[in-house]
Coordinates of C-alpha atoms and ligand atoms in Angstrom, one line a residue:
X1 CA -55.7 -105.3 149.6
X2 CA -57.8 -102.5 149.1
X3 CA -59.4 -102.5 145.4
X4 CA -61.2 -99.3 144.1
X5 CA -63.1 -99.0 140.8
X6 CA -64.0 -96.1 139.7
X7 CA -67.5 -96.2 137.6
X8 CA -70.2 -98.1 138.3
X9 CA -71.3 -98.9 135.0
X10 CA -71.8 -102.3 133.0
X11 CA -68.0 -102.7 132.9
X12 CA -66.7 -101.4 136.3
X13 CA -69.7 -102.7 138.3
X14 CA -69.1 -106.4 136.9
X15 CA -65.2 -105.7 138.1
X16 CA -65.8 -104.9 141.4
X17 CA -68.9 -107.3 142.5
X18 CA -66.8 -109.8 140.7
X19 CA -63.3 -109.2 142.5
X20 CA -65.8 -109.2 145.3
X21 CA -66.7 -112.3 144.8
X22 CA -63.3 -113.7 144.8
X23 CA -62.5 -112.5 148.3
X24 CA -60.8 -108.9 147.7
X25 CA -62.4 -105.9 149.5
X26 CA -63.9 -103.8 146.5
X27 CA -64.8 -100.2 146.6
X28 CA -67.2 -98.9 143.7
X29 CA -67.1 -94.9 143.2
X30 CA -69.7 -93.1 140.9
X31 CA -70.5 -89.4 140.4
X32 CA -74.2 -90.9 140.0
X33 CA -75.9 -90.4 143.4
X34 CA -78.9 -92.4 142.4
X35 CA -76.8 -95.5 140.6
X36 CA -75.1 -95.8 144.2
X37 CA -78.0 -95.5 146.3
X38 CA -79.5 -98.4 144.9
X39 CA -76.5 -100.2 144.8
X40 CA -76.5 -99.4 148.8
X41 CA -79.6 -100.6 148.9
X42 CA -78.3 -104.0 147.1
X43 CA -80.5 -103.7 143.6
X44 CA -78.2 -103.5 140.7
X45 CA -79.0 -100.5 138.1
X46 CA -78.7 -102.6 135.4
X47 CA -79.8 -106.1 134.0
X48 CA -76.8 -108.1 133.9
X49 CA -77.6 -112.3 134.2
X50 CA -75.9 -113.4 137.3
X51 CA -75.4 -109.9 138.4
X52 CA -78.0 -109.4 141.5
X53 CA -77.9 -113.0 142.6
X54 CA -73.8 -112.2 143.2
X55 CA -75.0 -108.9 145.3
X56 CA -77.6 -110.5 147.3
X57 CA -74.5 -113.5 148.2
X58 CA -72.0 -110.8 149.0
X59 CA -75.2 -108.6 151.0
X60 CA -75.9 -112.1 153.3
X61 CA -72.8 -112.7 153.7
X62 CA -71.6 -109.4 154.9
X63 CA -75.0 -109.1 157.1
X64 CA -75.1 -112.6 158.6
X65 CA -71.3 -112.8 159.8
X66 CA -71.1 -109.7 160.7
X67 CA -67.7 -109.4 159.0
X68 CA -65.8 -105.9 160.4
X69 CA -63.8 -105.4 156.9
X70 CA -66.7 -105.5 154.4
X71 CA -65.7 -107.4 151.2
X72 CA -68.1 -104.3 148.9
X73 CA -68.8 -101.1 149.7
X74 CA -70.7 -98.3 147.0
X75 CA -70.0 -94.8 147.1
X76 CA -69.7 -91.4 145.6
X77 CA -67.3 -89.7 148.0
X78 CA -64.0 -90.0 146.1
X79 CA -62.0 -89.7 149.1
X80 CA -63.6 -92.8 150.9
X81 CA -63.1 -94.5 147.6
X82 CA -59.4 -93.7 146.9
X83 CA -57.3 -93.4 150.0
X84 CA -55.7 -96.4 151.1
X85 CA -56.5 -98.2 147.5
X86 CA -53.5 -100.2 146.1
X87 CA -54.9 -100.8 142.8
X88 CA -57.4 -98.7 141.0
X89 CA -59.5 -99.4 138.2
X90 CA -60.9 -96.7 135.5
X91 CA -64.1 -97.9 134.3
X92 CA -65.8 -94.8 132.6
X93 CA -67.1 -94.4 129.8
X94 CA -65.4 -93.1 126.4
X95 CA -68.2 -92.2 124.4
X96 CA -67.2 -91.0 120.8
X97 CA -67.3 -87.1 119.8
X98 CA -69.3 -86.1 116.8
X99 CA -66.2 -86.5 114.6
X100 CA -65.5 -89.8 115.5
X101 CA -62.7 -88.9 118.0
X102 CA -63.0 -90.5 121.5
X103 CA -64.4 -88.3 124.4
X104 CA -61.3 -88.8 126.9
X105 CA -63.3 -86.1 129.6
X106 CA -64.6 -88.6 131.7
X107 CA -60.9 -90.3 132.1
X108 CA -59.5 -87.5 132.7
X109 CA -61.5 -86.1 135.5
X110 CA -61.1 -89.3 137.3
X111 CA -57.0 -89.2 136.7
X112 CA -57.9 -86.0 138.5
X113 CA -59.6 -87.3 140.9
X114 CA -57.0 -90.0 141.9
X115 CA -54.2 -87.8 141.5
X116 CA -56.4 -85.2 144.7
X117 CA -56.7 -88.6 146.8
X118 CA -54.0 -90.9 145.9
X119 CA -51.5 -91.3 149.4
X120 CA -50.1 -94.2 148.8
X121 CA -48.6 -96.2 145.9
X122 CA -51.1 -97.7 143.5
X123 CA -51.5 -99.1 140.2
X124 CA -53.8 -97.1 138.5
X125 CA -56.0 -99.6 136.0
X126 CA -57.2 -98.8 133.2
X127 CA -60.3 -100.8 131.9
X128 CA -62.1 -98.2 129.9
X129 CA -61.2 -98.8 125.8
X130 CA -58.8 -95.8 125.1
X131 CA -56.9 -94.3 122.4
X132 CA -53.2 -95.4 122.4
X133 CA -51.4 -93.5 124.4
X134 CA -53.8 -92.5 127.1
X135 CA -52.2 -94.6 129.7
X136 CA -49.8 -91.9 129.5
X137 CA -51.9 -89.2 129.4
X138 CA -53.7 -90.8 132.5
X139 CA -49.9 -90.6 134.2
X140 CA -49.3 -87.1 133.8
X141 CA -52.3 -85.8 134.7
X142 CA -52.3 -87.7 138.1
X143 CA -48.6 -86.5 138.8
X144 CA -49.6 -83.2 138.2
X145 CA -51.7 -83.2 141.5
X146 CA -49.8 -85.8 143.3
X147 CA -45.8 -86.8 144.2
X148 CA -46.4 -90.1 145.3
X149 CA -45.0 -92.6 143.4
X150 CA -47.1 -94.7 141.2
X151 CA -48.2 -97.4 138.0
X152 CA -50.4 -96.9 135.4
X153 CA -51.5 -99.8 133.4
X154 CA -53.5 -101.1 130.7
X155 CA -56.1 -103.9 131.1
X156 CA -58.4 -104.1 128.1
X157 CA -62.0 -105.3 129.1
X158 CA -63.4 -107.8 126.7
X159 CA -66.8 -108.9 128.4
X160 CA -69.8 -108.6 126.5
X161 CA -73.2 -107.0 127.8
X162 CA -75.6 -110.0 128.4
X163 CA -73.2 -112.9 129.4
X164 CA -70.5 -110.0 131.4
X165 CA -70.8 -111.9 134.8
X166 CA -69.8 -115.4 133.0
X167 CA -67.0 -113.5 130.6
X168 CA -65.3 -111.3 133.5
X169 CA -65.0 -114.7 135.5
X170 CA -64.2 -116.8 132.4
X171 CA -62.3 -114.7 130.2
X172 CA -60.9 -116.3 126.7
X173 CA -58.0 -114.4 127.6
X174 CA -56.6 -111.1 129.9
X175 CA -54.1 -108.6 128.2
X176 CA -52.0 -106.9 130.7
X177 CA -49.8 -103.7 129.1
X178 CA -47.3 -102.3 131.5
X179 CA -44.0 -100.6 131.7
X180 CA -43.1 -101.1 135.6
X181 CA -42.5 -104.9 136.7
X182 CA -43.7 -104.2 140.0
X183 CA -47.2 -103.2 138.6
X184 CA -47.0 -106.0 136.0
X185 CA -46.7 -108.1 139.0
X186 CA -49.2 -107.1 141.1
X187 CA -51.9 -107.4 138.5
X188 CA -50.7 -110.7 137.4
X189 CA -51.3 -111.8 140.8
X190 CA -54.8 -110.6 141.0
X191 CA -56.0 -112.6 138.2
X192 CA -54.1 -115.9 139.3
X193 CA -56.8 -117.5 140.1
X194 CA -58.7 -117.3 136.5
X195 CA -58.2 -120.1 134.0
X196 CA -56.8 -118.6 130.8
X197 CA -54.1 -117.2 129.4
X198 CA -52.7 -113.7 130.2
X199 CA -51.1 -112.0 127.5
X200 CA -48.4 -109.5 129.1
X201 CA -47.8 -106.9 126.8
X202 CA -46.2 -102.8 126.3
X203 CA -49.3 -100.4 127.3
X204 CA -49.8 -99.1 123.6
X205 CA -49.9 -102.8 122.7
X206 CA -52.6 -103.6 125.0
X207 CA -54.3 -100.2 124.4
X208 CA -54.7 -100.9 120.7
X209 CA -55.6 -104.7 121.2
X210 CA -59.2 -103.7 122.2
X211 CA -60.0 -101.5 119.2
X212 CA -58.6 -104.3 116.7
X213 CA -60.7 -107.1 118.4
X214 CA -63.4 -105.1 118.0
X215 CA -63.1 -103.4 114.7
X216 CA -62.3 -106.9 113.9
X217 CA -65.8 -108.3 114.8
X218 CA -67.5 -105.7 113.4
X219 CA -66.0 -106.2 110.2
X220 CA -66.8 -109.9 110.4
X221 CA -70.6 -108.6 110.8
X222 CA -70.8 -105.9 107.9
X223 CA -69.1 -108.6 105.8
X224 CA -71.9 -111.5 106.4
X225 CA -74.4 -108.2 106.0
X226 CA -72.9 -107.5 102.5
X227 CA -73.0 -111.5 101.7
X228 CA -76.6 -111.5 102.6
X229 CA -77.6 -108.5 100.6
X230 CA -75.8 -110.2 97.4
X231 CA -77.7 -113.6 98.5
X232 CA -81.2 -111.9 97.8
X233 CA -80.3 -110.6 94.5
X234 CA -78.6 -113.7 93.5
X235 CA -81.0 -116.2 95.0
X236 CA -78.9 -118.0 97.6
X237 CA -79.5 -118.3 101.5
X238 CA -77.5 -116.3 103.6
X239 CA -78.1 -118.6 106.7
X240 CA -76.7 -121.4 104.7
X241 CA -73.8 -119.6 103.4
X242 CA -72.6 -119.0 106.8
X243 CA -73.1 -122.4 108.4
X244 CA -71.0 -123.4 105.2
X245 CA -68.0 -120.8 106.2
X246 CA -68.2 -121.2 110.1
X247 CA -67.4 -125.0 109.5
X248 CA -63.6 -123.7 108.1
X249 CA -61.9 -123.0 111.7
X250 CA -59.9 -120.8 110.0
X251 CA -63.2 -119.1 109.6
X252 CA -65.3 -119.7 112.4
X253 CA -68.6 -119.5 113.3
X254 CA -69.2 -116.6 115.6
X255 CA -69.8 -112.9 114.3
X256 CA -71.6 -114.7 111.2
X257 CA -75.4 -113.9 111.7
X258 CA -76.7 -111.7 109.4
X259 CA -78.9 -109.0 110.0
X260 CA -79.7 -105.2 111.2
X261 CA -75.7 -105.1 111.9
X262 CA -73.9 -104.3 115.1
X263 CA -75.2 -101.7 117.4
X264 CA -74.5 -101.2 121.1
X265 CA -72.0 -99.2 123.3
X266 CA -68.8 -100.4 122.2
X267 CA -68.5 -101.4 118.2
X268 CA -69.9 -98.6 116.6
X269 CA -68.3 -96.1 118.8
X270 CA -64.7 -98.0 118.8
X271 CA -64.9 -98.8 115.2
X272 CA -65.1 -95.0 114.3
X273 CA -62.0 -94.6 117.2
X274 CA -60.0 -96.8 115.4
X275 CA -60.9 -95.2 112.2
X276 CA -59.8 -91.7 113.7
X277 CA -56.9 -93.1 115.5
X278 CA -55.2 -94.4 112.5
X279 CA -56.2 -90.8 110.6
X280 CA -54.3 -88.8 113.1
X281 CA -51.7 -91.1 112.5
X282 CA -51.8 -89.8 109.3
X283 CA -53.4 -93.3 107.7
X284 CA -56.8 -93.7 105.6
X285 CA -57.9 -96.9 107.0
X286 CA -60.7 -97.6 104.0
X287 CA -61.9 -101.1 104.9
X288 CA -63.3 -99.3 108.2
X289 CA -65.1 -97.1 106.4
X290 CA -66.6 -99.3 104.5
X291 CA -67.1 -101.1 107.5
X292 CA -68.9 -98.1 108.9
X293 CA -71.6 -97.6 106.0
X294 CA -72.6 -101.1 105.3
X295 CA -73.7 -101.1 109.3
X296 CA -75.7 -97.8 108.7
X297 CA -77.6 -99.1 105.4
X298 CA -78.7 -102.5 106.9
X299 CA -81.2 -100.7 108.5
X300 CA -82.0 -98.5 105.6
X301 CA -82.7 -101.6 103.6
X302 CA -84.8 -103.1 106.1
X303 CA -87.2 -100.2 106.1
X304 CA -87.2 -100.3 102.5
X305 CA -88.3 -103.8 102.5
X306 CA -91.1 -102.8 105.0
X307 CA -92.0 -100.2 102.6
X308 CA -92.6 -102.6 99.9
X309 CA -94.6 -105.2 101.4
X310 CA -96.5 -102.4 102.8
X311 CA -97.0 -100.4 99.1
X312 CA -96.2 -97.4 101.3
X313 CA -95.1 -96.4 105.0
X314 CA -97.6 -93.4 105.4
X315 CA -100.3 -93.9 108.1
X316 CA -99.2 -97.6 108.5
X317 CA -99.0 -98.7 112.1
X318 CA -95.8 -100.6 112.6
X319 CA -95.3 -102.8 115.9
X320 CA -90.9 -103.7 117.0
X321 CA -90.5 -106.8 119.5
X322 CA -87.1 -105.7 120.6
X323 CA -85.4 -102.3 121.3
X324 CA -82.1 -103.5 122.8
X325 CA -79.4 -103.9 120.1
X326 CA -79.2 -107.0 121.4
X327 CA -80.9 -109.7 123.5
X328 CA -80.1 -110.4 127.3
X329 CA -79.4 -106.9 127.8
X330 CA -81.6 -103.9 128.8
X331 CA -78.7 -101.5 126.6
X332 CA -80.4 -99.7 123.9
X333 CA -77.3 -97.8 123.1
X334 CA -76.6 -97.3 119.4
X335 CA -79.6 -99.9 119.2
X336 CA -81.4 -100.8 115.3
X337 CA -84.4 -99.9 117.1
X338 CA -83.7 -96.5 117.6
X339 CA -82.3 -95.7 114.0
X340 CA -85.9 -97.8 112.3
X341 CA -88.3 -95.7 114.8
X342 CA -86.7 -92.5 113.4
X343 CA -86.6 -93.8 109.6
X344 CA -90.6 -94.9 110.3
X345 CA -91.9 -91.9 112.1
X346 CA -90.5 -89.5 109.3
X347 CA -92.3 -91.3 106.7
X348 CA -95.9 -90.9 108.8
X349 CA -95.8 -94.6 111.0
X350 CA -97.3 -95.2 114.5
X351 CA -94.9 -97.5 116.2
X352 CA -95.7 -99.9 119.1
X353 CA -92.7 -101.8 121.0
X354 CA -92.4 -104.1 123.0
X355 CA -88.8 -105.2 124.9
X356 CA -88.9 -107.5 127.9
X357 CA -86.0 -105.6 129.7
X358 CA -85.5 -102.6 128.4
X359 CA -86.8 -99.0 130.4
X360 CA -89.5 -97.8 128.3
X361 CA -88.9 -94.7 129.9
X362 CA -85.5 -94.3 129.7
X363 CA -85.5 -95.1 126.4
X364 CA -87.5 -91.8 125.3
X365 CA -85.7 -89.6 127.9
X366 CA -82.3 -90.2 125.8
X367 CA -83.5 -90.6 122.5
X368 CA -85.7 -87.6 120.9
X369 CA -88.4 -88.7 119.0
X370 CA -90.3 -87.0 116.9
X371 CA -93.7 -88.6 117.6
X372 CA -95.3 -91.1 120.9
X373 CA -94.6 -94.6 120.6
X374 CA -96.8 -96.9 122.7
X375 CA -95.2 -99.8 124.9
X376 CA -96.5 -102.6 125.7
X377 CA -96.1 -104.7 128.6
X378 CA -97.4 -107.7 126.6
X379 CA -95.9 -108.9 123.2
X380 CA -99.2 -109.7 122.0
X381 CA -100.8 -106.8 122.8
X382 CA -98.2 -104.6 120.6
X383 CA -99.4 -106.1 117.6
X384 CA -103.3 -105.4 118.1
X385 CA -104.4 -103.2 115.3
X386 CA -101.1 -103.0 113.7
X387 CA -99.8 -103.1 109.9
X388 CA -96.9 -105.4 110.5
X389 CA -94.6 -107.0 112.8
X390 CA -90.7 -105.8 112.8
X391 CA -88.3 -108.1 114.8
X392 CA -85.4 -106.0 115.8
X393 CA -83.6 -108.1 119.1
X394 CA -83.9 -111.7 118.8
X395 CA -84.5 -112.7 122.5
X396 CA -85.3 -116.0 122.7
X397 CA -89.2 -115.4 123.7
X398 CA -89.3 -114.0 120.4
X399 CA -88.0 -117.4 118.8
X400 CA -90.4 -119.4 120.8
X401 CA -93.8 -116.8 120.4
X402 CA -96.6 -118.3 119.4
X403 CA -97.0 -117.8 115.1
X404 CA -100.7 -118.4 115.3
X405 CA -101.0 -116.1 118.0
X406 CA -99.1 -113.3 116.4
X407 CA -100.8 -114.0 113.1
X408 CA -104.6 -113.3 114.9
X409 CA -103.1 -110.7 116.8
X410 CA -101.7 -108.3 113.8
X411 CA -104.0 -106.3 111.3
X412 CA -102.4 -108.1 108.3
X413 CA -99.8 -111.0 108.8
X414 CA -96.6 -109.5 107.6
X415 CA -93.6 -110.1 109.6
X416 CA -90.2 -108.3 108.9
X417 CA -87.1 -110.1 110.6
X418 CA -84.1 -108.4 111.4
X419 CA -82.7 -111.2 112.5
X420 CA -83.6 -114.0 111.0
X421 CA -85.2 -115.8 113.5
X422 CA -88.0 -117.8 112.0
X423 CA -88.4 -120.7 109.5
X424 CA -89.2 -119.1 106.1
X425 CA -91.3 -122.5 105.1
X426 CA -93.4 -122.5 108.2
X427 CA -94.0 -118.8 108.1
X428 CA -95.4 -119.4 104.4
X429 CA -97.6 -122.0 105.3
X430 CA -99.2 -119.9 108.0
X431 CA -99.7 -117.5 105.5
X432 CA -97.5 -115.1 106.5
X433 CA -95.4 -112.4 104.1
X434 CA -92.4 -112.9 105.7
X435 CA -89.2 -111.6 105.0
X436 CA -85.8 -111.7 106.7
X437 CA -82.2 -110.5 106.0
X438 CA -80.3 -112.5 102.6
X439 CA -82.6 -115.2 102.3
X440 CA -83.6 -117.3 99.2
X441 CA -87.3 -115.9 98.8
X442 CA -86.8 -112.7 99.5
X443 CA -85.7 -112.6 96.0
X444 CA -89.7 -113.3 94.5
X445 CA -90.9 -111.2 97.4
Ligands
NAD1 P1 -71.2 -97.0 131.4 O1 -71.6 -95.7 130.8 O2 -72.2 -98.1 131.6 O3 -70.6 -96.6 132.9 C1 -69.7 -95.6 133.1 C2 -69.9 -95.1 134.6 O4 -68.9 -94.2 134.9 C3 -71.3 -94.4 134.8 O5 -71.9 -95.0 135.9 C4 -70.9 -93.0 135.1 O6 -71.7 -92.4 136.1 C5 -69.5 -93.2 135.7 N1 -68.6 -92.0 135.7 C6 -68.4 -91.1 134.8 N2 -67.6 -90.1 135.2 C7 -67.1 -90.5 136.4 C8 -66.2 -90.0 137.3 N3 -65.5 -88.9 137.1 N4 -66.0 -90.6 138.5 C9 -66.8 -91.7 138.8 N5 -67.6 -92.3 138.0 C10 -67.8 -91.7 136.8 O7 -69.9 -97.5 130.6 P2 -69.5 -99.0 130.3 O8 -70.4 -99.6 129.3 O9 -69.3 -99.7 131.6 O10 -68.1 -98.8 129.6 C11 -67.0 -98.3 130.3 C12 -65.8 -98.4 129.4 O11 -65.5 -99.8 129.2 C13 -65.9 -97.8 128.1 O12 -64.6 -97.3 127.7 C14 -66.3 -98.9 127.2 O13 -65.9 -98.7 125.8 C15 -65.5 -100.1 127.8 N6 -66.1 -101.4 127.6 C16 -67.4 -101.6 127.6 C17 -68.0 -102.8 127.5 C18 -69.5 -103.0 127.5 O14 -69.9 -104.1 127.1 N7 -70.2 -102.1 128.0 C19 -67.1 -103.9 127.2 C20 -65.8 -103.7 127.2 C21 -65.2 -102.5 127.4

């Protein structure tokens, strides 16, 4: 069985070198020339653990035995992609339109595109998050270009950037929304092998799944970001607090961490979807807004607490450790970072960063700043000369830096955690000002 998937990105390039992996002959189509050539070339675009080591087995494998039907193949002809495809994933983006509303283009040039090359029956996938009732949409617009007969259905992706290789292969669960049987069927069949439940749903049920996990979550976030900001003014410790409510299953323990809030591809954009989605349905859904402004004042707050320990911003040198919104990724999308370099170079700061996967250069092409920032390829070496230290990301070589080290490196020891990542105590007795996010002594601070 022929499987295509159509966008090479974190989502659809985890699905295909994945269902590789598993024996099925996968075909990856993107419109970006240069993301396919160095997938031909077996280097994966992005930093994804697991991800290259999966390529480079596939790569030998296909070398070595020589094997006439190649398990992977990249490319951006559409035609080569599509033709002969039984099942074909959409995995494009859906990026959100100034108002809010979701950007459907990119899912609808590639029901296009299927609908041009389509010659056989397939189930048509779709993996992308999507406002209810695209599935349909998706339908229409293929028939208009094609008369063969064919499924659309709707398969929610719930990995998460950093650990995608280990959730696509271990999913908690796999929602399946369809209205034909014989689709429902054929997709069931291609995840029999994984261990977990599948949930087999309508297509607006599954469709609407995805942005109520994730506006769930989110909430979960903005709500231990509101407990933390009334744990400063009352004196109690947020980190505390939420070790207390995570040992209640019914509360659990994940999505508890309090902080510069969620950033990132997915929740910000699908938490303002669902927000929409339920206003063109002609309902105010008010906890999402709130939802929505607690996230964007986190980091307001946080440059106001740099502001204070530093009597003022203007001229200050200010170094980041961290630009991803979050760690094991090199995604800067929607990133705190991004947001606190903006706040800090309108009030007069030099920034220095420092990320250990993220392109520096990449990272100023899409976002326009108003003044240089200067990388560092050494976390040290970012803090020479500099004001105070802001943790934004808290990869784990952050948790485990040398104190003493960062101490002699900065121009005064003042740390500012994001993320809570080091031991208030410790960081006194170092002589450190140190303040992190809904924490006991930030109160006196
Ligand atoms: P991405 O931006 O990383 O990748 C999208 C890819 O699609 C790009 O490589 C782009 O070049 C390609 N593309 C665009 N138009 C195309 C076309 N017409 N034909 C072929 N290729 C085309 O996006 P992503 O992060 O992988 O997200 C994809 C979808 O999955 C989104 O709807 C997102 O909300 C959802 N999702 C993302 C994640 C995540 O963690 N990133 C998790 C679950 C669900």
């Amino acid at each position: 069985m022929k499987i295509t998937i159509v966008g090479t990105g974190y989502v659809g390039l985890v699905t295909g070198v994945c269902l590789a992996n598993l024996g099925n002959i996968t075909v990856c189509y993107d419109t970006d020339k240069k993301k396919i050539k160095q997938l031909q070339e077996w280097k994966a675009p992005i930093y994804e653990r697991g991800l290259e080591k999966i390529l480079k087995i596939i790569n030998v494998s296909q070398s070595k035995k020589k094997i006439k039907t190649k398990k992977i193949i990249f490319t951006d002809d559409p035609q080569e992609a599509i033709r002969g495809s039984e099942i074909i994933f959409i995995t494009v983006g859906t990026p959100p339109k100034k108002n809010g509303k979701v950007n459907l283009s990119f899912v609808k040039n590639v029901a296009q595109t299927i609908g041009r090359f389509m010659n056989g029956y397939a189930v048509v996938v779709n993996k992308s998050t999507v406002p209810v009732g695209t599935a349909r949409l998706v339908k229409k617009i293929i028939s208009r270009h094609n008369n063969k007969n064919f499924d659309v259905v709707s398969n929610p992706e719930f990995l998460r950037e950093g650990n995608a290789v280990e959730d696509f292969t271990n999913p908690e669960r796999i929602i399946i929304g369809a209205e034909s049987q014989k689709a429902r069927k054929i997709i069931n069949n291609l995840y029999r092998s994984f261990n977990c439940p599948i949930l087999n749903t309508d297509i607006e049920t599954a469709e609407m799944i995805k942005y109520a996990s994730n506006a769930f979550l989110a909430t979960k976030i903005s709500f231990i970001n509101e407990i933390a900001n009334v744990c400063e003014k009352a004196g109690a410790d947020v980190n505390g607090v939420a070790k207390g409510m995570g040992m209640d299953s019914r509360i659990g323990k994940s999505f508890l961490e309090a902080g510069l809030g969620y950033g990132g591809s997915c929740f910000p954009k699908d938490v303002k979807a669902l927000h929409s989605i339920a206003l063109s349905n002609n309902y105010r859904f008010k906890l999402l807004k709130s939802v929505i402004q607690v996230n964007n004042d986190q980091k307001k707050l946080l440059a106001e607490k740099v502001k204070k320990l530093l009597g003022s911003l203007k001229n200050k040198k200010i170094c980041l450790w961290g630009l991803a919104f979050k760690p094991n990724t090199d995604d800067f999308r929607e990133s705190a970072a991004v947001d606190l370099i903006r706040l800090f170079q309108k009030e007069g700061v030099a920034t220095s960063a420092y990320d250990p996967k993220v392109n520096y250069e990449e990272f100023i092409n899409r976002n326009n700043f108003k003044s240089k920032i200067n990388f560092h390829l050494d976390k040290y070496a970012a803090l020479k000369n500099r004001d105070a230290l802001v943790i934004i990301t808290e990869w784990n070589e952050f948790k485990k830096a040398d104190l003493n080290k960062i101490k002699k490196s900065l121009k005064n020891p003042v740390v500012i955690d994001g993320r809570n990542i080091y031991d208030l105590e410790k960081m006194k007795k170092l002589g450190f000002k140190y303040v992190g996010v809904g924490r006991q002594k930030n109160k006196n601070s």
